[in-house]
Coordinates of C-alpha atoms and ligand atoms in Angstrom, one line a residue:
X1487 CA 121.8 134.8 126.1
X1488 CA 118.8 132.5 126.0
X1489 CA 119.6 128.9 127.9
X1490 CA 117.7 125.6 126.2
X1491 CA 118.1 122.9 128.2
X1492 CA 117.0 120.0 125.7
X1493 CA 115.9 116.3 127.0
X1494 CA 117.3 113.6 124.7
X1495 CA 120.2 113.8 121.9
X1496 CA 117.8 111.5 119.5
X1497 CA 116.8 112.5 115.9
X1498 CA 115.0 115.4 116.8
X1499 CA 117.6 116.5 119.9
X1500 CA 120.3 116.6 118.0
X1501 CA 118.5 118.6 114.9
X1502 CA 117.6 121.4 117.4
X1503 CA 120.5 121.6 119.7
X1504 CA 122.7 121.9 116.7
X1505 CA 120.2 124.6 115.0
X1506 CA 119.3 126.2 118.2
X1507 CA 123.6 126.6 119.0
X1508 CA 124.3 127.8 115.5
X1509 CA 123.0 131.2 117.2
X1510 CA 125.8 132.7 119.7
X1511 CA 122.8 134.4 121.6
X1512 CA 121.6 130.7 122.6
X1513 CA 123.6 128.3 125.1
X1514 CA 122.3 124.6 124.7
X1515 CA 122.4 121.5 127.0
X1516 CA 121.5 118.8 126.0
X1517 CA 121.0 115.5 128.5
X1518 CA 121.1 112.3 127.3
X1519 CA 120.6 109.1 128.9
X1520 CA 122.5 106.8 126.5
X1521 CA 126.2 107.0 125.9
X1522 CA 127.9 109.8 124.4
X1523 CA 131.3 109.4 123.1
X1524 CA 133.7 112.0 123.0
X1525 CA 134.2 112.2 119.5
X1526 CA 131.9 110.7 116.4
X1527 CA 135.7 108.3 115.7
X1528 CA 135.1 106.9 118.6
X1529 CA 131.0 105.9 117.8
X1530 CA 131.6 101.5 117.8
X1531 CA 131.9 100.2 114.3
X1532 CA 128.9 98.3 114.9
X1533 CA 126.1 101.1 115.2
X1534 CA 127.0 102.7 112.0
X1535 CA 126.4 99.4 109.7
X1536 CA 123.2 100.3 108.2
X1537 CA 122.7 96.9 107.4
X1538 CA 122.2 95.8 111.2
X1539 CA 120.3 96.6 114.0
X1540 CA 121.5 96.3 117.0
X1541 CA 118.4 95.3 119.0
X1542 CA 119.4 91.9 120.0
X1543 CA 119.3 91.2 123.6
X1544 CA 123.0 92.0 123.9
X1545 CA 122.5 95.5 123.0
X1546 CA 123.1 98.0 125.1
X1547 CA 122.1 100.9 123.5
X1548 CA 118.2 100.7 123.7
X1549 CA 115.3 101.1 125.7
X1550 CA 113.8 98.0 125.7
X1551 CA 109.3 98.0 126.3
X1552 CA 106.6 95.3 126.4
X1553 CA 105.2 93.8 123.0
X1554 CA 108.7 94.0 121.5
X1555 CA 109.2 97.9 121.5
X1556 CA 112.8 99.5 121.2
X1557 CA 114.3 102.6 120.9
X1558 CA 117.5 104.1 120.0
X1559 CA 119.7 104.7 124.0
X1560 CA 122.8 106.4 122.8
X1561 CA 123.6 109.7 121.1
X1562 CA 121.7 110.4 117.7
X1563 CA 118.2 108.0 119.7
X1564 CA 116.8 105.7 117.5
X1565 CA 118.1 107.5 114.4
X1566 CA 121.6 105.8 115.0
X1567 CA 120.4 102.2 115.5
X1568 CA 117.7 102.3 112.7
X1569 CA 116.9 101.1 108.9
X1570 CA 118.2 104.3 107.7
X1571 CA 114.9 104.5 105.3
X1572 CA 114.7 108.4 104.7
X1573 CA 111.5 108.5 102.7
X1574 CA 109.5 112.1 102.7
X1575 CA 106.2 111.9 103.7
X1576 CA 103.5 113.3 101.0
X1577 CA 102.0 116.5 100.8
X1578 CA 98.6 115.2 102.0
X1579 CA 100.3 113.9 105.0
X1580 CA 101.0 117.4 106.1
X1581 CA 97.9 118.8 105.0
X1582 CA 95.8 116.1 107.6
X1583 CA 98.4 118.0 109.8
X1584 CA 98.1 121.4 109.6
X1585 CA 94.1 120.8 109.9
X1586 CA 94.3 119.0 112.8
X1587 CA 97.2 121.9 113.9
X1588 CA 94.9 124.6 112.5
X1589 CA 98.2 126.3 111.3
X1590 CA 100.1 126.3 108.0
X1591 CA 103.0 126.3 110.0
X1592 CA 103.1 122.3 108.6
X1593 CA 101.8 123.1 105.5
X1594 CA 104.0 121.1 102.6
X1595 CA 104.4 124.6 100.9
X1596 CA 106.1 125.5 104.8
X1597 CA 107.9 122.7 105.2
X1598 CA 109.3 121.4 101.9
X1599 CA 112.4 123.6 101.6
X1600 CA 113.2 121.8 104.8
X1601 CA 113.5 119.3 103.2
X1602 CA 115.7 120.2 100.4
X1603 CA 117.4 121.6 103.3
X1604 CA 118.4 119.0 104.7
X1605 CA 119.8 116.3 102.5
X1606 CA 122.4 116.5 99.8
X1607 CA 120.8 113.7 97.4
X1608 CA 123.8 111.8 95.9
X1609 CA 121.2 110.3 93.2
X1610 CA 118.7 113.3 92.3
X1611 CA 120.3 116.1 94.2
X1612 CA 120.5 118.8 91.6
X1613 CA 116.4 117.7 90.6
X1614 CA 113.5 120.1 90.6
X1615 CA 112.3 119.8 95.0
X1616 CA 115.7 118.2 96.1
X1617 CA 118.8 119.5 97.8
X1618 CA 122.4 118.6 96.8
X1619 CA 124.1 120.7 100.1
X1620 CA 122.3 119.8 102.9
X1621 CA 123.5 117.9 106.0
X1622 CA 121.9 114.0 105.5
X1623 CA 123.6 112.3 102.6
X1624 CA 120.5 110.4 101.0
X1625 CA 121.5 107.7 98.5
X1626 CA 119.9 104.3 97.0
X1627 CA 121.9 101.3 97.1
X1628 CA 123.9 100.5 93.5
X1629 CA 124.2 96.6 94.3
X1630 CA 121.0 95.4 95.5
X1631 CA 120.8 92.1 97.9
X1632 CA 119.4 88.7 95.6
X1633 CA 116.1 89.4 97.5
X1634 CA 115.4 92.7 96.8
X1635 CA 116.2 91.9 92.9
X1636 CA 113.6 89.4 93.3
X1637 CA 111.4 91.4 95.0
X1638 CA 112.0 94.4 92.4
X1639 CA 111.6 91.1 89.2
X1640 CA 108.4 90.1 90.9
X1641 CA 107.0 93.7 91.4
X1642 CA 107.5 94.5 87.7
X1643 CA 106.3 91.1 86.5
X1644 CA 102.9 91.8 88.5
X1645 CA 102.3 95.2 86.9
X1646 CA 103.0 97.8 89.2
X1647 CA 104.8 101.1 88.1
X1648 CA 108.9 101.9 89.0
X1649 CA 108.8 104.7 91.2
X1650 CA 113.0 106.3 90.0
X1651 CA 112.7 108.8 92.9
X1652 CA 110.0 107.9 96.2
X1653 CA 111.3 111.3 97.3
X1654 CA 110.1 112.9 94.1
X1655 CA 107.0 114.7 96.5
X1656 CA 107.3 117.9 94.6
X1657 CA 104.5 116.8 92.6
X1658 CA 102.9 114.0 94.5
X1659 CA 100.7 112.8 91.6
X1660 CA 103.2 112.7 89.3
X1661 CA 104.8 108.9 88.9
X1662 CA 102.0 106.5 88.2
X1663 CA 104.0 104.2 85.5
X1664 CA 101.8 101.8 83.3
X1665 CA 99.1 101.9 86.0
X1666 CA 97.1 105.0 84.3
X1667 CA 94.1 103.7 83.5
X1668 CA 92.1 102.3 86.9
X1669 CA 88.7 100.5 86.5
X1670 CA 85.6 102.8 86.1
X1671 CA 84.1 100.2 88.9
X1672 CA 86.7 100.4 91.8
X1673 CA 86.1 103.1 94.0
X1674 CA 87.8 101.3 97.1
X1675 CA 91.5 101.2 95.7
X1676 CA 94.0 99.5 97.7
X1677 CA 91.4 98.8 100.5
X1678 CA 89.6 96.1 100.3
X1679 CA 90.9 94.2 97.3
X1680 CA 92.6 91.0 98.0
X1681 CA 93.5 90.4 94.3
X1682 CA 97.3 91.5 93.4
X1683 CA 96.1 94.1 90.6
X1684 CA 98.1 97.2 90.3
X1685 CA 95.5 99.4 88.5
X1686 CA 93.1 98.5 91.5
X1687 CA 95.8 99.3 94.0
X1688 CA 97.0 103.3 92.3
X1689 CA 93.3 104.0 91.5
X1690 CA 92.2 103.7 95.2
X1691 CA 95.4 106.1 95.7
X1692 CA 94.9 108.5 93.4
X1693 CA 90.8 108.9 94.2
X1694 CA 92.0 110.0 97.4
X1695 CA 94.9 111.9 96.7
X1696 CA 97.2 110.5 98.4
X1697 CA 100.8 109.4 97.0
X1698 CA 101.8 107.5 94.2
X1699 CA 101.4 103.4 94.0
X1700 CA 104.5 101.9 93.1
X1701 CA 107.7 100.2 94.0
X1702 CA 111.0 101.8 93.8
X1703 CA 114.8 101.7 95.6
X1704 CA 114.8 103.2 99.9
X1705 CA 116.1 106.5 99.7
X1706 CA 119.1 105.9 102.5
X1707 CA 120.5 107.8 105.2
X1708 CA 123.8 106.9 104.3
X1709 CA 127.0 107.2 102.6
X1710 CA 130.4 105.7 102.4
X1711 CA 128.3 102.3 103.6
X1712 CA 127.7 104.0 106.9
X1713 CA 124.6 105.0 108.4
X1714 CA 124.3 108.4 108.7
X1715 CA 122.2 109.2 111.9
X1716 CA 121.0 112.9 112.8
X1717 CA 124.2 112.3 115.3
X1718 CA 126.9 112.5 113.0
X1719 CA 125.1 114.6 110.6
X1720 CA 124.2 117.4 113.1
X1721 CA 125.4 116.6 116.6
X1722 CA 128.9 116.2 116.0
X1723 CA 130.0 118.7 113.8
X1724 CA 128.6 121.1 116.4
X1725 CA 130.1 119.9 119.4
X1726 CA 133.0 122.2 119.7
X1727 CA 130.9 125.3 119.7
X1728 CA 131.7 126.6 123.2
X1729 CA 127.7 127.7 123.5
X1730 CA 126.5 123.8 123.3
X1731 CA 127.3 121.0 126.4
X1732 CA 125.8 117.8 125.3
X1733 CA 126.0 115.3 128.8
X1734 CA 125.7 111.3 128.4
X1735 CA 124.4 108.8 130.7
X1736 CA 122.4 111.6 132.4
X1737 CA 118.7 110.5 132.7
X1738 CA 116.2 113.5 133.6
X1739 CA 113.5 112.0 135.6
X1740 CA 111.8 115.4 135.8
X1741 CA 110.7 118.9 134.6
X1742 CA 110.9 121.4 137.7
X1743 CA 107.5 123.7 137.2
X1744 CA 107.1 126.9 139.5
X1745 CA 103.2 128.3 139.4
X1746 CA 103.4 127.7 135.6
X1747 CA 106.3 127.9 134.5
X1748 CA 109.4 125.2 133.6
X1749 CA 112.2 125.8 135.4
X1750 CA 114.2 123.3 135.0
X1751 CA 114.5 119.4 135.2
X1752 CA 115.6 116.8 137.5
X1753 CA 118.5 114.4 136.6
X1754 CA 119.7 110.7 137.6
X1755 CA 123.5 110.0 136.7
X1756 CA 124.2 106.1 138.3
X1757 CA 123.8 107.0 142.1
X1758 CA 124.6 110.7 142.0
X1759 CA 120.9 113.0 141.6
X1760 CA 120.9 116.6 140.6
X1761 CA 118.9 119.3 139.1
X1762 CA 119.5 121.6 136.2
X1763 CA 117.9 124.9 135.6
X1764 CA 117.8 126.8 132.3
X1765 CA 115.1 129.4 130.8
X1766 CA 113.4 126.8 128.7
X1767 CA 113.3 123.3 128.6
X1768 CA 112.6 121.0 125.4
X1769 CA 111.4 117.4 125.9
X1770 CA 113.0 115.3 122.8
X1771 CA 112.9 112.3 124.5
X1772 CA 110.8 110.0 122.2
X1773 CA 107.2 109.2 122.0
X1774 CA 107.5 107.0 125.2
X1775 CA 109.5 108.9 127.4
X1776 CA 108.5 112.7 126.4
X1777 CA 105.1 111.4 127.6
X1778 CA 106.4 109.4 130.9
X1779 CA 108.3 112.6 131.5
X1780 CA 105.3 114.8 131.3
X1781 CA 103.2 112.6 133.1
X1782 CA 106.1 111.6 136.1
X1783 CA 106.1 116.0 136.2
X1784 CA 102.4 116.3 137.2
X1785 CA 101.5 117.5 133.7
X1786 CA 99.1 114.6 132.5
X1787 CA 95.6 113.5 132.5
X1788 CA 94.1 113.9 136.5
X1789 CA 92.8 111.0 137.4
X1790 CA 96.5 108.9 136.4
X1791 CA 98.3 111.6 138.2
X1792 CA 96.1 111.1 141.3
X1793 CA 96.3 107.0 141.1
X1794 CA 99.9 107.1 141.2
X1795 CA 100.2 109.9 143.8
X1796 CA 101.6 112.5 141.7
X1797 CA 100.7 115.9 142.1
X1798 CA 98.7 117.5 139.6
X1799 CA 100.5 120.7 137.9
X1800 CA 98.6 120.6 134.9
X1801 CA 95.3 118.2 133.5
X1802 CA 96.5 117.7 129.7
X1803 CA 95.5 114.5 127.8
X1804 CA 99.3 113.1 127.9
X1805 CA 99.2 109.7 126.2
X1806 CA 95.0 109.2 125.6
X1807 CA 96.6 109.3 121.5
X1808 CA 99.0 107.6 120.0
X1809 CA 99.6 105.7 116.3
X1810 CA 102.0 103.4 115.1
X1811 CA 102.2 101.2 111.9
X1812 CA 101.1 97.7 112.7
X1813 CA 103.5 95.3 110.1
X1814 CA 102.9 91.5 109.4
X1815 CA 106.0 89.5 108.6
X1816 CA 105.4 87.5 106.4
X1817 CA 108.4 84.5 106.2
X1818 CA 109.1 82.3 103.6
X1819 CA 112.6 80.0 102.8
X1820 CA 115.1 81.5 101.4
X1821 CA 119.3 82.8 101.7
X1822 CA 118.9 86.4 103.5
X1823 CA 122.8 88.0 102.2
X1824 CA 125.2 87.3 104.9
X1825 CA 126.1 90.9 105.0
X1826 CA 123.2 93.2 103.5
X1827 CA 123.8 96.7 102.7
X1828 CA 121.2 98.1 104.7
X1829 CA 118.3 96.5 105.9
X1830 CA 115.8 97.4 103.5
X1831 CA 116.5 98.2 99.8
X1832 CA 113.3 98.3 98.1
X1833 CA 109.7 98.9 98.7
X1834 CA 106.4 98.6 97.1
X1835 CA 103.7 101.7 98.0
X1836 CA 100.2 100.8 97.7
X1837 CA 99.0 104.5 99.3
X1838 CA 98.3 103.4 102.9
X1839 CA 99.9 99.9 102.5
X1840 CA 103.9 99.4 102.1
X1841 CA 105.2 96.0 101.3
X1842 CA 109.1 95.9 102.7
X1843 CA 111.4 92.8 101.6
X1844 CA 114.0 93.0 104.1
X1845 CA 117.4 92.0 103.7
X1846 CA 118.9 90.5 107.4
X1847 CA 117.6 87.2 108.7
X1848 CA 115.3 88.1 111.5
X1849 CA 114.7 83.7 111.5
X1850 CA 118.1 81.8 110.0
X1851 CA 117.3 80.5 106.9
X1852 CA 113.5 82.5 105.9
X1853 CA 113.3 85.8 104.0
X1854 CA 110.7 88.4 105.5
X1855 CA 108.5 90.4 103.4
X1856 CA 106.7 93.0 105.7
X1857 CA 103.4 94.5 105.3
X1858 CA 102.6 97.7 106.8
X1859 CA 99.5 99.2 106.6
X1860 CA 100.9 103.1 107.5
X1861 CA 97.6 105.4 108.4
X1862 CA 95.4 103.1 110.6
X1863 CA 92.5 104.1 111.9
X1864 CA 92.8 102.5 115.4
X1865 CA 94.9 104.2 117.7
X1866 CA 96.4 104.1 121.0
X1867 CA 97.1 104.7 124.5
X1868 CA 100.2 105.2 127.0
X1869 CA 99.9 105.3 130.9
X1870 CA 102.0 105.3 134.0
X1871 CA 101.5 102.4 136.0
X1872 CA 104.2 103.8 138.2
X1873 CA 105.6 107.3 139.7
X1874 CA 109.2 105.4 139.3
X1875 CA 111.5 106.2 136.6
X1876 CA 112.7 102.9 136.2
X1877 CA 109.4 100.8 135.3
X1878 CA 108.3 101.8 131.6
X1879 CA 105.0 102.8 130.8
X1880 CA 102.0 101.2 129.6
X1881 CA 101.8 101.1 125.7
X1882 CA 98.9 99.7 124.4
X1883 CA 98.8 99.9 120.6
X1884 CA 95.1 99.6 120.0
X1885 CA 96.3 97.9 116.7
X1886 CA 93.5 96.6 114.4
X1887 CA 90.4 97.7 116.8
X1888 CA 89.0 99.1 113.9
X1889 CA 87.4 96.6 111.3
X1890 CA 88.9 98.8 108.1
X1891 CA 92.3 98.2 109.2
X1892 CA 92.0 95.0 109.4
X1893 CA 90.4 94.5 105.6
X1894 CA 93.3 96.6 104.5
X1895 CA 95.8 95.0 106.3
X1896 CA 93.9 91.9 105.3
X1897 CA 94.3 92.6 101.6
X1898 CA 98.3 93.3 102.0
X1899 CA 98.7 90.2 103.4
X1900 CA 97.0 88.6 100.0
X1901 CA 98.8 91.1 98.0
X1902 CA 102.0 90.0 99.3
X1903 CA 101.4 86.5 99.8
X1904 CA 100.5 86.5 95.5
X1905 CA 103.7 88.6 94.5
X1906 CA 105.7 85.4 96.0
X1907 CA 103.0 82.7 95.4
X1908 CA 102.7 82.2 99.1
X1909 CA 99.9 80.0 100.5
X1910 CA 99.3 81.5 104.3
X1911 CA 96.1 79.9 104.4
X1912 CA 93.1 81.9 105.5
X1913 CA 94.4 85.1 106.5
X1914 CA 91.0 86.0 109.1
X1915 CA 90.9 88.7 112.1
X1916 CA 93.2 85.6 114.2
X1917 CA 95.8 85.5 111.8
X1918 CA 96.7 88.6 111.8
X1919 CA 96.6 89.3 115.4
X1920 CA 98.6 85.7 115.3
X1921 CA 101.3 87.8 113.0
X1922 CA 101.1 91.3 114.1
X1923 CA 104.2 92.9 114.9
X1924 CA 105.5 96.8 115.2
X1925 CA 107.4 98.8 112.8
X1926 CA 108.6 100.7 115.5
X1927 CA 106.7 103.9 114.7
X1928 CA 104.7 105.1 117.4
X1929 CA 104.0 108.9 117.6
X1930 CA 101.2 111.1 118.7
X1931 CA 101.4 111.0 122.8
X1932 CA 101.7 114.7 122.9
X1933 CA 99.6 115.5 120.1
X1934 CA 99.4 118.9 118.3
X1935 CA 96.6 120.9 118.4
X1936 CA 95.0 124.0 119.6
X1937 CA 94.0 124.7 123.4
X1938 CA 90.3 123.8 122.8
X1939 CA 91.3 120.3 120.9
X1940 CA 90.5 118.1 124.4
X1941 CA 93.3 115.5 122.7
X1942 CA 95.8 118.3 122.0
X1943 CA 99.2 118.6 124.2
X1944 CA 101.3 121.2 122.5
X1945 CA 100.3 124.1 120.1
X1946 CA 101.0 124.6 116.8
X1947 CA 104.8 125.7 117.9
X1948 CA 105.0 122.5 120.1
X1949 CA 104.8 124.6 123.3
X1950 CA 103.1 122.8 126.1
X1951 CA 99.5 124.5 126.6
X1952 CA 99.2 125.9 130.1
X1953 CA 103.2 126.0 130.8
X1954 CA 105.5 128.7 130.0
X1955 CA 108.8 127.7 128.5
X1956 CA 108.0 124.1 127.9
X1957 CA 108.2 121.9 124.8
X1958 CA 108.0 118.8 123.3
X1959 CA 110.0 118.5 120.2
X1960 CA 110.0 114.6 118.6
X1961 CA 107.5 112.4 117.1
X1962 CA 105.3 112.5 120.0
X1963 CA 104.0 115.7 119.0
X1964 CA 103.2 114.4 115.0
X1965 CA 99.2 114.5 114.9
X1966 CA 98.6 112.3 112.5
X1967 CA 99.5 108.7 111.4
X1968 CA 102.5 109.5 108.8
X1969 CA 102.3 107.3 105.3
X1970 CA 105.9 106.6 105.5
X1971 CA 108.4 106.1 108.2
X1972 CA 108.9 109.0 110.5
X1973 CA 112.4 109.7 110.1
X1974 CA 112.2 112.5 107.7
X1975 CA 109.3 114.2 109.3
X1976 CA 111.3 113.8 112.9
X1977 CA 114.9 116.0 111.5
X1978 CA 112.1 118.7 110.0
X1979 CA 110.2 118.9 113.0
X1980 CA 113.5 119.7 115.1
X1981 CA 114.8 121.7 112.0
X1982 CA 111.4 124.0 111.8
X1983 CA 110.6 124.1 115.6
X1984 CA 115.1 125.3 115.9
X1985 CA 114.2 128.0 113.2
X1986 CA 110.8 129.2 115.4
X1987 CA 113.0 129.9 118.5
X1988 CA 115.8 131.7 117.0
X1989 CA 113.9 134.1 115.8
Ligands
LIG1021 C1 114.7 99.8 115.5 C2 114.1 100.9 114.8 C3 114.2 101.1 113.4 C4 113.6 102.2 112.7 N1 113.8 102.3 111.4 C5 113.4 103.4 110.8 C6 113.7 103.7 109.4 O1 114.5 103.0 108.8 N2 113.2 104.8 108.9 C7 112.3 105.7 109.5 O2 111.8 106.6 108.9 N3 112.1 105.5 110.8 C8 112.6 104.4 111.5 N4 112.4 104.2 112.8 C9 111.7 105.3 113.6 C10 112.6 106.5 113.8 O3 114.0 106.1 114.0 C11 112.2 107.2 115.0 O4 110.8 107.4 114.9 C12 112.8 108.5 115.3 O5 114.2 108.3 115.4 C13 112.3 109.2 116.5 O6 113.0 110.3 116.8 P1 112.7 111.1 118.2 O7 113.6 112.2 118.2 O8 111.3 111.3 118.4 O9 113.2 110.0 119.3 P2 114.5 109.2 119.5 O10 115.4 109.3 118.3 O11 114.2 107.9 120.0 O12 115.3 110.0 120.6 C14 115.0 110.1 122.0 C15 116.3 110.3 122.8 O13 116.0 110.7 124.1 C16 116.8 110.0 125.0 N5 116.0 109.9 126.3 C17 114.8 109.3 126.5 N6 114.4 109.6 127.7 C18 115.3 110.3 128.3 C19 115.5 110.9 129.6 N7 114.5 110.7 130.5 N8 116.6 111.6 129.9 C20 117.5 111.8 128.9 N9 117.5 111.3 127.7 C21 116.4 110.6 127.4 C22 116.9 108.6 124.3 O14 118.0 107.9 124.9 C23 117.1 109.0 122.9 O15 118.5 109.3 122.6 C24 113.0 103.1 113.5 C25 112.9 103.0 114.9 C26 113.4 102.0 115.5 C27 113.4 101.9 117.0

């Protein structure tokens, strides 16, 4: 009997301790600092509405950082309390990320029956690359809010192509619509241009090879008008397995090493302090607080460790990396729907750009188009500024340090502003930084790579280099910036890394 002891019931927690138990010969503990209810009826009507977040200041069921960061504090992480988007992320995507890996262990030909895997489609299930018995039921909304018609009326009216299926990655290239026939004088694509012109925008795409330009519905993690978080999908249905323990309110504040090895971890539970040991222990805590973890245990880069007092177990370049996607909102008047289906129905893709009309009122009385621009250049950092648990790291985004993002980010902005006839006035390097938010993204802290990569954490198994029987398992570990939102990529991670150990 192998014992996991697994750090964080989030997305990629709950995928793995559910796998990992599936297998007699493993016992699985999971600790998680949110709440876990006894049973998914009892989960608050609230968190499952797919068309709200629960962020506000009342919540508490997240992690709350500087510059407006959240993440999911309860059982199924940030999976439970987010958009529900569940869009696959192309095939180049995971090519950047085997080469950076050095393994086709994340290859799409690898990892692409994962995601048939996973979802039962209720709209394309029984299609060539899609799955119609999997776990996540993935479905676009039938009724879409007044915005996202007009956003939909508008997209069509300006030229660009409807995308039927944005999980349709089989054959990346495939769905172009009208826009077949790009300028033999545009090399630059999407980048760059600040006219709205759809033949510009796909032509850019396709020279690289990236995925198709279009707009389309949000493939949802949802059914029944509930969101469907990796919780209730995995978590749940596995709790009664007398092999898996799954602890709430239990915060680990630290991985026990011996020589080299992981041992264990160290937990917090309101006043009461205790330790836990088990033969291996797997972080899933998040980008932040896999990272903070690693750091708080001695395992980071030297010279933090020593500022702070920590003991160093292991120099690794914990938190020099990270990537998020920096989003303008862009906010016009207009009647948000009082209750929206979920909070994002549609989406235009304009390869590294995505244009999101959201549904709920963040401000009462304006609509928000966001603008995403999804691989940036500039990247990020994450330090301790304490040994204490309780005060969050250091995030600093590094958004737009790099003068490409900006142009591209730059030319969303226009694009967006001429699909509604917007007039934001001269849209220069102060704007933006003026508008720039977070889409709530960020991975990369414990980046992938092999042992002689100086920015590389874990190996290609997400295996901590230099400790036995450590691992990171969440979207820390994703090596490169992802061209859609990470919730896909974050339930395959845990599904394929699950897979790795019981064998
Ligand atoms: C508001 C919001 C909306 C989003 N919307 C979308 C979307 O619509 N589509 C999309 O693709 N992506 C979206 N994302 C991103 C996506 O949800 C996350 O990237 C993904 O869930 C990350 O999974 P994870 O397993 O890495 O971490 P998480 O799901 O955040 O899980 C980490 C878990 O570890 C627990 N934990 C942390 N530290 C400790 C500790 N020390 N001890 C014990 N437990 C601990 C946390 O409480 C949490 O349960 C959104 C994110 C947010 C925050």
């Amino acid at each position: 009997m192998t014992r996991t002891l697994v750090v964080g019931a989030g997305s990629a927690g709950c995928v793995l301790a559910a796998r990992l138990s599936a297998d007699p010969g493993h016992e699985v503990l999971v600790l998680e600092a949110g709440p876990v209810w006894p049973t998914a009826a009892q989960i608050p009507a609230a968190l499952l509405d797919p068309g709200h977040l629960p962020l506000g200041p009342e919540s508490a069921v997240v992690w709350r950082y500087p510059g407006n960061l959240v993440r999911g504090k309860l059982i199924g992480g940030s999976g439970a309390i987010n958009g529900s988007y569940f869009i696959r992320p192309p095939a180049t995507d995971l090519a950047a990320w085997s080469a950076v890996a050095h393994s086709a262990r994340w290859s799409y030909d690898t990892i692409a029956r994962y995601f048939r895997e996973l979802e039962h489609d209720l709209d394309f299930g029984t299609e060539p690359g899609h799955g119609d018995h999997g776990p996540i039921p993935v479905r676009r909304v039938a009724d879409p809010a007044p915005f996202s018609t007009e956003f939909a009326e508008r997209c069509v009216a300006a030229g660009f192509a409807e995308i039927p299926d944005l999980n349709a990655t089989a054959e990346p290239m495939r769905a172009y619509g009208r826009a077949s026939a790009p300028p033999a004088d545009d090399a630059a694509g999407a980048r760059g241009h600040a006219r709205l012109s759809p033949d510009r925008a796909s032509s850019g795409a396709r020279s690289r090879g990236h995925a198709p330009v279009g707009f389309g519905r949000v493939p949802l993690a949802m059914s029944n008008g509930q969101r469907r978080g990796p919780a209730l999908t995995h978590l749940y249905p596995a709790l009664s397995r007398p092999n898996l323990t799954v602890t709430g309110a239990t915060t680990v504040t630290r991985v026990l090493v011996r020589g080299t090895r992981a041992i264990g971890v160290e937990w917090s539970r309101g006043r009461e302090r205790g330790t836990a040991y088990a033969d291996r222990v797997v972080l899933c805590a998040g980008a932040i607080e896999s990272a903070a973890l690693l750091i708080r245990s001695g395992i980071g880069p030297e010279r933090q460790l020593r500022s702070l007092g920590l003991r160093v177990v292991r120099p690794a370049p914990v938190g020099r990396w990270c990537t998020d996607h920096p989003e303008i909102g862009l906010e016009f008047p207009g009647q948000p729907p009082a209750r929206p289906t979920a909070a994002l129905e549609y989406v235009l893709e304009l390869d590294d750009l995505e244009l999101r009309p959201y549904t709920p009122a963040f401000t009462p009385g304006l609509c928000r188009l966001g603008v995403a621009l999804m691989r940036p250049e500039s990247s990020g950092e994450l330090t301790l500024t304490s040994a204490d648990p309780a005060v969050a790291p250091r995030i600093d985004q590094g958004y737009l340090s790099a003068a490409d993002d900006r142009e591209r980010l730059r030319a969303g902005v226009e694009i967006a502003a001429e699909l509604f006839g917007l007039r934001p006035g001269s849209v220069d390097d102060a704007w933006l930084r003026g508008h720039l938010g977070t889409s709530q993204h960020l991975s990369g802290t414990c980046r992938m790579g092999p042992a002689n990569d100086e920015r590389a954490v874990v190996d290609e198994g997400a295996r901590v280099h230099g400790i036995d029987d450590l691992m990171v398992v969440d979207l820390s570990i994703v090596p490169v910036p992802l061209s859609r939102g990470p919730q896909v990529t974050v339930v395959t991670l845990a599904a394929a890394i699950a897979d790795l150990l019981a064998m």
